[in-house]
Short mmCIF file of C-alpha atoms in Angstrom, two decimals:
data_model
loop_
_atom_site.label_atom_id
_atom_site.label_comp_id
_atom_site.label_asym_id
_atom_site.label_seq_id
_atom_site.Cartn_x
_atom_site.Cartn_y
_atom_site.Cartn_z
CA UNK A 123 106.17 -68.02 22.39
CA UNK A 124 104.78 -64.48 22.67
CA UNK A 125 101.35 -63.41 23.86
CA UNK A 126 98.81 -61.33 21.40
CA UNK A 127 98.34 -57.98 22.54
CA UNK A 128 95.29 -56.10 21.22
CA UNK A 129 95.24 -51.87 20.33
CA UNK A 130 93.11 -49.91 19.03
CA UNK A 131 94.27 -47.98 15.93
CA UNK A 132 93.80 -44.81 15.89
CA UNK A 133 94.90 -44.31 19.28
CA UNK A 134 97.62 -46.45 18.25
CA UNK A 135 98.90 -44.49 15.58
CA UNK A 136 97.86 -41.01 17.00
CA UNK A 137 100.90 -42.09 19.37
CA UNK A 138 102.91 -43.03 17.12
CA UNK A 139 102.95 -39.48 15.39
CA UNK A 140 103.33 -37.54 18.66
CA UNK A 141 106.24 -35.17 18.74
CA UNK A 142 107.28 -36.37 15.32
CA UNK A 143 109.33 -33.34 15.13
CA UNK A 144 110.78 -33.43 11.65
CA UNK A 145 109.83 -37.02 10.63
CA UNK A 146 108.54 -38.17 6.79
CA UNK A 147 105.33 -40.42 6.83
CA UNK A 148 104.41 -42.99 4.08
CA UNK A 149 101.29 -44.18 4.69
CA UNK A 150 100.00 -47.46 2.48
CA UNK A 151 96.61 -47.42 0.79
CA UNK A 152 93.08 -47.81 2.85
CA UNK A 153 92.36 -47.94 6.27
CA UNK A 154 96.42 -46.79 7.59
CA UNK A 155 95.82 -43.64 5.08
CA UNK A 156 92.60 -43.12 7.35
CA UNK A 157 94.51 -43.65 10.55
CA UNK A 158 97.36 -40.96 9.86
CA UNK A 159 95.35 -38.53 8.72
CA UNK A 160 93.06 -38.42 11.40
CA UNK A 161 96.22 -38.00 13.62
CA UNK A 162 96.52 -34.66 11.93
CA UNK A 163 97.15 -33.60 8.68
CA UNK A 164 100.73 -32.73 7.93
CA UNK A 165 102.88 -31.95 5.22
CA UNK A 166 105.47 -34.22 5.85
CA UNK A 167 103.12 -37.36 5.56
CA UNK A 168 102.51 -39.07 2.13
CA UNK A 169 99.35 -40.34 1.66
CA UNK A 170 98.98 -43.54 -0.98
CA UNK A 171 95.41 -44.73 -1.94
CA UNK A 172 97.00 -47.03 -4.46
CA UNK A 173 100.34 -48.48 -5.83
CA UNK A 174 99.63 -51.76 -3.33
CA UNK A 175 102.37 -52.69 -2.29
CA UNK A 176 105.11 -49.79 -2.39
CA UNK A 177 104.78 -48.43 1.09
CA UNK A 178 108.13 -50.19 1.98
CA UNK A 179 109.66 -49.35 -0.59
CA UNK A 180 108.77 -45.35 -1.20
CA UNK A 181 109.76 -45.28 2.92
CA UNK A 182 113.23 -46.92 1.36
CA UNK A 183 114.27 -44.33 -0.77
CA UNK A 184 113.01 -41.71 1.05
CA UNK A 185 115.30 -42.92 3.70
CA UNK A 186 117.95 -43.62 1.69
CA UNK A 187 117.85 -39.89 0.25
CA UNK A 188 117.03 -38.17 3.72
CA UNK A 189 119.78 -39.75 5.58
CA UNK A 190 119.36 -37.41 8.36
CA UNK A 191 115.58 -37.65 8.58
CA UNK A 192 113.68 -40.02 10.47
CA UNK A 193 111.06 -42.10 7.91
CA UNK A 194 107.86 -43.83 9.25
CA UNK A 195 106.08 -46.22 7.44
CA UNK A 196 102.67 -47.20 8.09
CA UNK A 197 100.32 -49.42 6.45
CA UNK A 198 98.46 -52.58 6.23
CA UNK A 199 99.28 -56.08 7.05
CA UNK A 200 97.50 -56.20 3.20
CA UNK A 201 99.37 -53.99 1.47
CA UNK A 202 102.36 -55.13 3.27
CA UNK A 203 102.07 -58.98 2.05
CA UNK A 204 101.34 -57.46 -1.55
CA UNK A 205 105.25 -56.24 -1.63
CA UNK A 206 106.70 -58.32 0.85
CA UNK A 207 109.65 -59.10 -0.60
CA UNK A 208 110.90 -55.69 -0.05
CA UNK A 209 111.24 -56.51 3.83
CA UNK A 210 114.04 -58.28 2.21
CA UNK A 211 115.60 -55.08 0.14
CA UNK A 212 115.09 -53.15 3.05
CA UNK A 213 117.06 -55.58 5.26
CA UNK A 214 119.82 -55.75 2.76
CA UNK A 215 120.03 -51.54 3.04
CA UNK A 216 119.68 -51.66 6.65
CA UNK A 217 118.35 -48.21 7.01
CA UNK A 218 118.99 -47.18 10.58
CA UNK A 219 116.14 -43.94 9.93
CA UNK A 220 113.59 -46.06 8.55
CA UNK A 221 111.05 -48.17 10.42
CA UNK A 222 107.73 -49.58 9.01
CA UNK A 223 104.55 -50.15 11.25
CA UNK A 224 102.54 -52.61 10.15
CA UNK A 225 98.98 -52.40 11.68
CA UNK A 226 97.79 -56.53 11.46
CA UNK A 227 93.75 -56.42 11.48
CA UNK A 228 94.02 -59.91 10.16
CA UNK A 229 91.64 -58.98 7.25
CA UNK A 230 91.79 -57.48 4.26
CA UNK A 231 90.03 -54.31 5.16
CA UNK A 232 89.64 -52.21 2.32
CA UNK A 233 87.93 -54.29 0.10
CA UNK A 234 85.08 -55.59 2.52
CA UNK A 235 86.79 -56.92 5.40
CA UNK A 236 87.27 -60.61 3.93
CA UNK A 237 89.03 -62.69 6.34
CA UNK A 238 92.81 -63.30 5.69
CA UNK A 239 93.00 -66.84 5.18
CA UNK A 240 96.41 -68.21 6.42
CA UNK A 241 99.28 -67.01 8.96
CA UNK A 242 98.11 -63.35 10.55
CA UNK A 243 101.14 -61.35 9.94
CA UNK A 244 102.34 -61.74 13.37
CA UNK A 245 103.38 -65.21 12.63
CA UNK A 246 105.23 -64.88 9.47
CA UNK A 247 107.20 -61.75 11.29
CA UNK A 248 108.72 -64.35 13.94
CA UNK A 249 109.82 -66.60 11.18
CA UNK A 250 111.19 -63.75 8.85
CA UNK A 251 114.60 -63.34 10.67
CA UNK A 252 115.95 -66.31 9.28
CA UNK A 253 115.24 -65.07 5.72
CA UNK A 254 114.77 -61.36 5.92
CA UNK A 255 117.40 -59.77 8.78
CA UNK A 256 116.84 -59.08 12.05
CA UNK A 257 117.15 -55.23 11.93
CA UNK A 258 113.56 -54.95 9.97
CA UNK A 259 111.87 -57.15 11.62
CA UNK A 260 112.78 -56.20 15.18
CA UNK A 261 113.68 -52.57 15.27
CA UNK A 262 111.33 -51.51 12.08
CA UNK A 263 108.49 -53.20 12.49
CA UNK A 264 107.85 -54.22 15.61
CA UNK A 265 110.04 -52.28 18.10
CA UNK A 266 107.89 -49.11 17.35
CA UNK A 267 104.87 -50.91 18.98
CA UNK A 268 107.41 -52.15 21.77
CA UNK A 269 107.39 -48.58 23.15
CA UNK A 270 103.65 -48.19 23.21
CA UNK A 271 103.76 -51.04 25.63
CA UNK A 272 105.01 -52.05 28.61
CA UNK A 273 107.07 -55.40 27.81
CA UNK A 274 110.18 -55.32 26.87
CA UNK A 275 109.83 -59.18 24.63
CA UNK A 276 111.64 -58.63 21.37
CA UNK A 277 108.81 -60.78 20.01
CA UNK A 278 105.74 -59.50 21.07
CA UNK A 279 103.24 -58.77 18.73
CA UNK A 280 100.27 -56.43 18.44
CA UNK A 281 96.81 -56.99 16.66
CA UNK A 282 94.97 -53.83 16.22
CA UNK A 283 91.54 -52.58 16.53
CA UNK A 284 88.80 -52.15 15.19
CA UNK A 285 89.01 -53.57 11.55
CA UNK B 238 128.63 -68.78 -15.03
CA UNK B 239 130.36 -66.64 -17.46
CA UNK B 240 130.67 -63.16 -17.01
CA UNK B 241 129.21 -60.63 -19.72
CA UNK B 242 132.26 -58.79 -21.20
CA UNK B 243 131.89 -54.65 -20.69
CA UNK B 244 130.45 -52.94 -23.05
CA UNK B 245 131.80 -49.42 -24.18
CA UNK B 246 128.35 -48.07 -24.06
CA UNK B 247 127.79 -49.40 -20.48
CA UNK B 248 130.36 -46.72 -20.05
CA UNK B 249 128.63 -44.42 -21.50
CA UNK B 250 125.61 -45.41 -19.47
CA UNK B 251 127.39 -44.94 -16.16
CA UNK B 252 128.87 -41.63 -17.58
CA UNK B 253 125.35 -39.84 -18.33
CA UNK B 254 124.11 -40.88 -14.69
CA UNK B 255 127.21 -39.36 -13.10
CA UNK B 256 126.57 -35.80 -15.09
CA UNK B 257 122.95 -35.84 -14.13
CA UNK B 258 123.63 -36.69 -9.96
CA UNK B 259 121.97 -40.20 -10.36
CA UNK B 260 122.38 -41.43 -6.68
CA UNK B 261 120.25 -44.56 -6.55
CA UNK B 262 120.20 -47.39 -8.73
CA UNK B 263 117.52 -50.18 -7.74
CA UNK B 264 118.04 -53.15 -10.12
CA UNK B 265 116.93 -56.77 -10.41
CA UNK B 266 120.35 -58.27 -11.79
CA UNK B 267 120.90 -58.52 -14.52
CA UNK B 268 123.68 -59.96 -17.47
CA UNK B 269 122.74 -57.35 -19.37
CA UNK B 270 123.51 -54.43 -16.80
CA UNK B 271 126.86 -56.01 -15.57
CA UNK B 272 129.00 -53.71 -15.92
CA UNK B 273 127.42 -51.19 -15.05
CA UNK B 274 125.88 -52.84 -11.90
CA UNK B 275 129.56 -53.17 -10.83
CA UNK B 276 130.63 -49.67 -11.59
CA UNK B 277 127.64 -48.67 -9.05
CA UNK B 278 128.58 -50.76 -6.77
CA UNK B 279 132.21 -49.23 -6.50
CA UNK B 280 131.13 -45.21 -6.80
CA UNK B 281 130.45 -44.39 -3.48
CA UNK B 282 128.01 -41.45 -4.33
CA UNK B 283 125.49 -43.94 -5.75
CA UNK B 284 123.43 -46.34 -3.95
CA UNK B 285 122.89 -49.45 -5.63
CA UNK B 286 119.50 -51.74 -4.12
CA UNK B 287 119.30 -54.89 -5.34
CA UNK B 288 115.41 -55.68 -5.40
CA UNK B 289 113.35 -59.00 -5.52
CA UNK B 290 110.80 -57.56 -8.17
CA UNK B 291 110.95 -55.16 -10.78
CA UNK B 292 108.05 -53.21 -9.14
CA UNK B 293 109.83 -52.17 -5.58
CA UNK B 294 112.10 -49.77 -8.26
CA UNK B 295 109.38 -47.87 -9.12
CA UNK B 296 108.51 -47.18 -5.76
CA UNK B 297 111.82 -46.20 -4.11
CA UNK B 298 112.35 -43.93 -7.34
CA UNK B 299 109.48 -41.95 -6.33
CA UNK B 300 110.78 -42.21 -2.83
CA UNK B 301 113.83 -40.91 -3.86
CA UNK B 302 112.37 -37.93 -5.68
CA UNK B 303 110.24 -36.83 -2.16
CA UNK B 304 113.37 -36.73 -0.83
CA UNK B 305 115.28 -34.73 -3.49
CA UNK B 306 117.00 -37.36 -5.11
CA UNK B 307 117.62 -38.92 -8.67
CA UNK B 308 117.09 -42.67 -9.31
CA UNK B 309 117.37 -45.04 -12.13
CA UNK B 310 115.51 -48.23 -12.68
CA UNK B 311 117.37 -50.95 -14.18
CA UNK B 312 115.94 -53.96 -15.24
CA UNK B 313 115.35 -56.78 -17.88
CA UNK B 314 112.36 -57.00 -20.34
CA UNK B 315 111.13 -60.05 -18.70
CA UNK B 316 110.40 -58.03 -15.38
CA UNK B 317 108.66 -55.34 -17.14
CA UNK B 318 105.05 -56.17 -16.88
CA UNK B 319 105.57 -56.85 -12.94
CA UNK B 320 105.42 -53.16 -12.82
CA UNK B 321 102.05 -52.17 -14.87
CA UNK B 322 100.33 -51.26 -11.75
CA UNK B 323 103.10 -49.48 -9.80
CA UNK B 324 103.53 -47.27 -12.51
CA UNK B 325 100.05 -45.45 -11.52
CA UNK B 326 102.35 -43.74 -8.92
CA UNK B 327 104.24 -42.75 -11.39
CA UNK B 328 101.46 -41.26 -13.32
CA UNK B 329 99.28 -40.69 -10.54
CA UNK B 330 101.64 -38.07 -9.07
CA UNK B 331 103.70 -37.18 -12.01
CA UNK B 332 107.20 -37.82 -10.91
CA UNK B 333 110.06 -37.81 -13.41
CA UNK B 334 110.71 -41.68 -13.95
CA UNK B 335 113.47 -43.34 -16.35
CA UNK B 336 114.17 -47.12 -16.16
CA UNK B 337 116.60 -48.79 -18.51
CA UNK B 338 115.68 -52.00 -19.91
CA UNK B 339 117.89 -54.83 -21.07
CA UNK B 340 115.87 -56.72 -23.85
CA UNK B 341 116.17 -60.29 -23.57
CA UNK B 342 113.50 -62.36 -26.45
CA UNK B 343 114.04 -60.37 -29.89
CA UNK B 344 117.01 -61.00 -31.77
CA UNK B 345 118.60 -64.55 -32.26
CA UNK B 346 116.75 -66.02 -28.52
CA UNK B 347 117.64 -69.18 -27.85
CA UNK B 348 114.69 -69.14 -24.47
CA UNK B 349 110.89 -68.93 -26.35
CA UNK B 350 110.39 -68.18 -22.39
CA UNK B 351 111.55 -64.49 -22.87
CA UNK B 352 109.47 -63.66 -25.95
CA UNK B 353 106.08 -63.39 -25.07
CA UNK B 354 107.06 -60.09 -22.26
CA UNK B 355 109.66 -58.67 -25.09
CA UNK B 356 106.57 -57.95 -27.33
CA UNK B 357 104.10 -56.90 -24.84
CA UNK B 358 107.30 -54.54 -22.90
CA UNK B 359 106.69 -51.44 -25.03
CA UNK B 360 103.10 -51.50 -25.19
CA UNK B 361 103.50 -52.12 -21.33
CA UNK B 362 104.98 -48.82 -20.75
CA UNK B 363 102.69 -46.69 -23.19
CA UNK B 364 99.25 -47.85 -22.02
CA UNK B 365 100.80 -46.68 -18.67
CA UNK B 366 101.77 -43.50 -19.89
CA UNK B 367 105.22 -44.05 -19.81
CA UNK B 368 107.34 -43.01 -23.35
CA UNK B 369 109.60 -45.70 -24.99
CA UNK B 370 113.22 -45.13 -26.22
CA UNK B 371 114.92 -47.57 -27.95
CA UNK B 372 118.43 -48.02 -28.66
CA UNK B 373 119.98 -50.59 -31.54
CA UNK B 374 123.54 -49.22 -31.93
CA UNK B 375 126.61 -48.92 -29.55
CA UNK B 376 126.63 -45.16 -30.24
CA UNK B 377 122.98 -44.34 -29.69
CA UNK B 378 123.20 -45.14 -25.81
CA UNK B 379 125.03 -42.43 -24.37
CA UNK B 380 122.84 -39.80 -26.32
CA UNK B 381 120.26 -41.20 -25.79
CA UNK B 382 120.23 -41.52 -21.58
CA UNK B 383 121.53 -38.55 -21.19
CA UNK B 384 118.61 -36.83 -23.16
CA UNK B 385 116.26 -38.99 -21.44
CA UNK B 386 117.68 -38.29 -17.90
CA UNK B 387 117.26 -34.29 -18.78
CA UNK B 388 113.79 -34.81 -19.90
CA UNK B 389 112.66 -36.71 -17.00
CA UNK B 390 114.15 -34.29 -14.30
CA UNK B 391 113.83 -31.45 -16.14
CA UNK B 392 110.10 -31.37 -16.79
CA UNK B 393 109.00 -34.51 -15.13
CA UNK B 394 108.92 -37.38 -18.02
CA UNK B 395 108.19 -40.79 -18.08
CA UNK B 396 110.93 -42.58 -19.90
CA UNK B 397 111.92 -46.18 -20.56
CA UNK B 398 114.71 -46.63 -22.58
CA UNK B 399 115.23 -50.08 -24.03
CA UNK B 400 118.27 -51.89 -25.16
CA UNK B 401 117.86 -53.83 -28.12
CA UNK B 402 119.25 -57.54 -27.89
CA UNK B 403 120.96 -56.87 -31.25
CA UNK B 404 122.92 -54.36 -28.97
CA UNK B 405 123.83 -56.19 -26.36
CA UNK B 406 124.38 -59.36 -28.32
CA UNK B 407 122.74 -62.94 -28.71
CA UNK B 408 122.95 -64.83 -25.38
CA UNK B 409 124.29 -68.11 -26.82
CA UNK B 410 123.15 -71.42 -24.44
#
């Protein structure tokens, strides 16, 4: 089992988005919107304050089309569960220029911070591999916070903060 | 499971998205679609992505268009009101859209299942802003895509073109 490693957001993402070079942003709707554009306005990153649930999948055919791009995207443990079957269309695509962040507050922030009532996301991401692929889970979605941090666990996972 | 016998105008489908530089095809399969699933499958200058709702098509369409590229929706009427509120991307930021819709509860439907969403699918794209074609004849298809496709990435239309069941024929149980 993994420990629960606690970062704060902004910082978070802020690092993230250091030395992006040419790199395309997605950002899903609320409080990661907030966080990328505080890192610094850019014209590569596109902002969503709607369409719940398409981060993944805008950051997939962006990829797909930029093959020689790198695509980032971040968003919401939320907005994340609202399309998460398309963890399993990415896996099936295996992108190797697209990863997705998700930043787990383990509430539903946006809409008045009401208290995610079952499995943070954390949980379900250790269980995905043996439905979704490997590749997403690992290298997408959690690797990027891997190299924020100094562990090298495949399966460590990151809370962030504040909500 | 039988397979659906190809349709000429599948052809013709597959023909109009080669002129125009289609180069991703998200689809939820589809008996309907096929054929021309499996001709996308084998052109290697198109990029087929199976999805696991109707919805995640919208979104790597628009995807696609940030990045410069074409993309066509296909789907069956059933999964057409999964994507009411992922079309206000669509809208929202006005990019060119065209999805092509098999329709599955109209004529001779043996499933009272796939009526209720086969009545509601047009009204499901207008109220979102999105323009219905409809095609009920084997020679109406081509035409028909192809001046939708030119619309849509020409001056950034909304466009759902739907197949009539009469067209593709009865499903027989």
């Amino acid at each position: 089992m993994s420990e629960m490693v606690t970062i704060e957001r902004r910082a978070a993402v802020e690092h993230l988005l250091q030395n992006r070079d040419n790199m395309l942003v997605v950002c899903g709707l609320g409080s990661s919107t907030y966080d990328v554009y505080a890192a610094g306005d850019h014209h590569a990153n596109f902002y969503l304050w709607g369409a719940m649930g398409g981060a993944g999948m805008i950051g997939l055919g962006l990829a797909i089309a930029e093959p020689d791009r790198q695509v980032m995207v971040i968003t919401g443990d939320g907005e994340a569960l609202m399309g998460i079957g398309a963890l399993a269309t990415v896996a099936a695509q295996k992108p190797n220029n697209l990863s997705i962040v998700v930043l787990d507050n383990e509430h539903f922030g946006e809409t008045g911070m009401q208290e995610k009532p079952y499995l943070t996301w954390c949980r379900p991401c250790r269980r995905l591999p043996l439905a979704v692929g490997l590749l997403v889970v690992r290298q997408s979605m959690i690797m990027m916070f891997l190299m924020l941090l100094p562990i090298n666990r495949m399966t460590q996972l990151v809370r962030v903060w504040p909500w | 499971m039988a397979v659906s016998t190809p349709h000429i105008w599948e052809d013709d489908i597959y023909n109009a998205f080669k002129k125009a530089g289609i180069s991703q095809i998200p689809y939820v399969p589809d008996a309907g679609h096929a054929h021309l699933i499996r001709r996308v499958h084998d052109d290697p200058d198109m990029t087929p992505i199976v999805l696991t709702t109707e919805e995640e098509g919208i979104a790597s369409s628009c995807g696609a268009w940030l990045g410069g590229k074409k993309s066509v929706l296909l789907m069956q009427s059933s999964g057409v009101g999964n994507c009411v509120n992922m079309l206000s991307l669509v809208t929202n930021c006005n990019f060119p859209f065209v999805t092509i819709v098999s329709m599955r509860g109209e004529y001779g439907e043996f499933n009272s299942w796939q009526v209720p969403m086969a009545r509601a699918t047009p009204t499901s794209f207008e109220m979102m802003g999105v323009e219905v074609m409809r095609c009920n004849s084997p020679e109406e298809v081509g035409p028909t895509v192809d001046a939708a496709l030119y619309a849509a990435f020409a001056s950034e239309q909304k466009i759902a073109i739907l197949l009539s069941q009469r067209l593709i024929g009865r499903k027989e149980w």
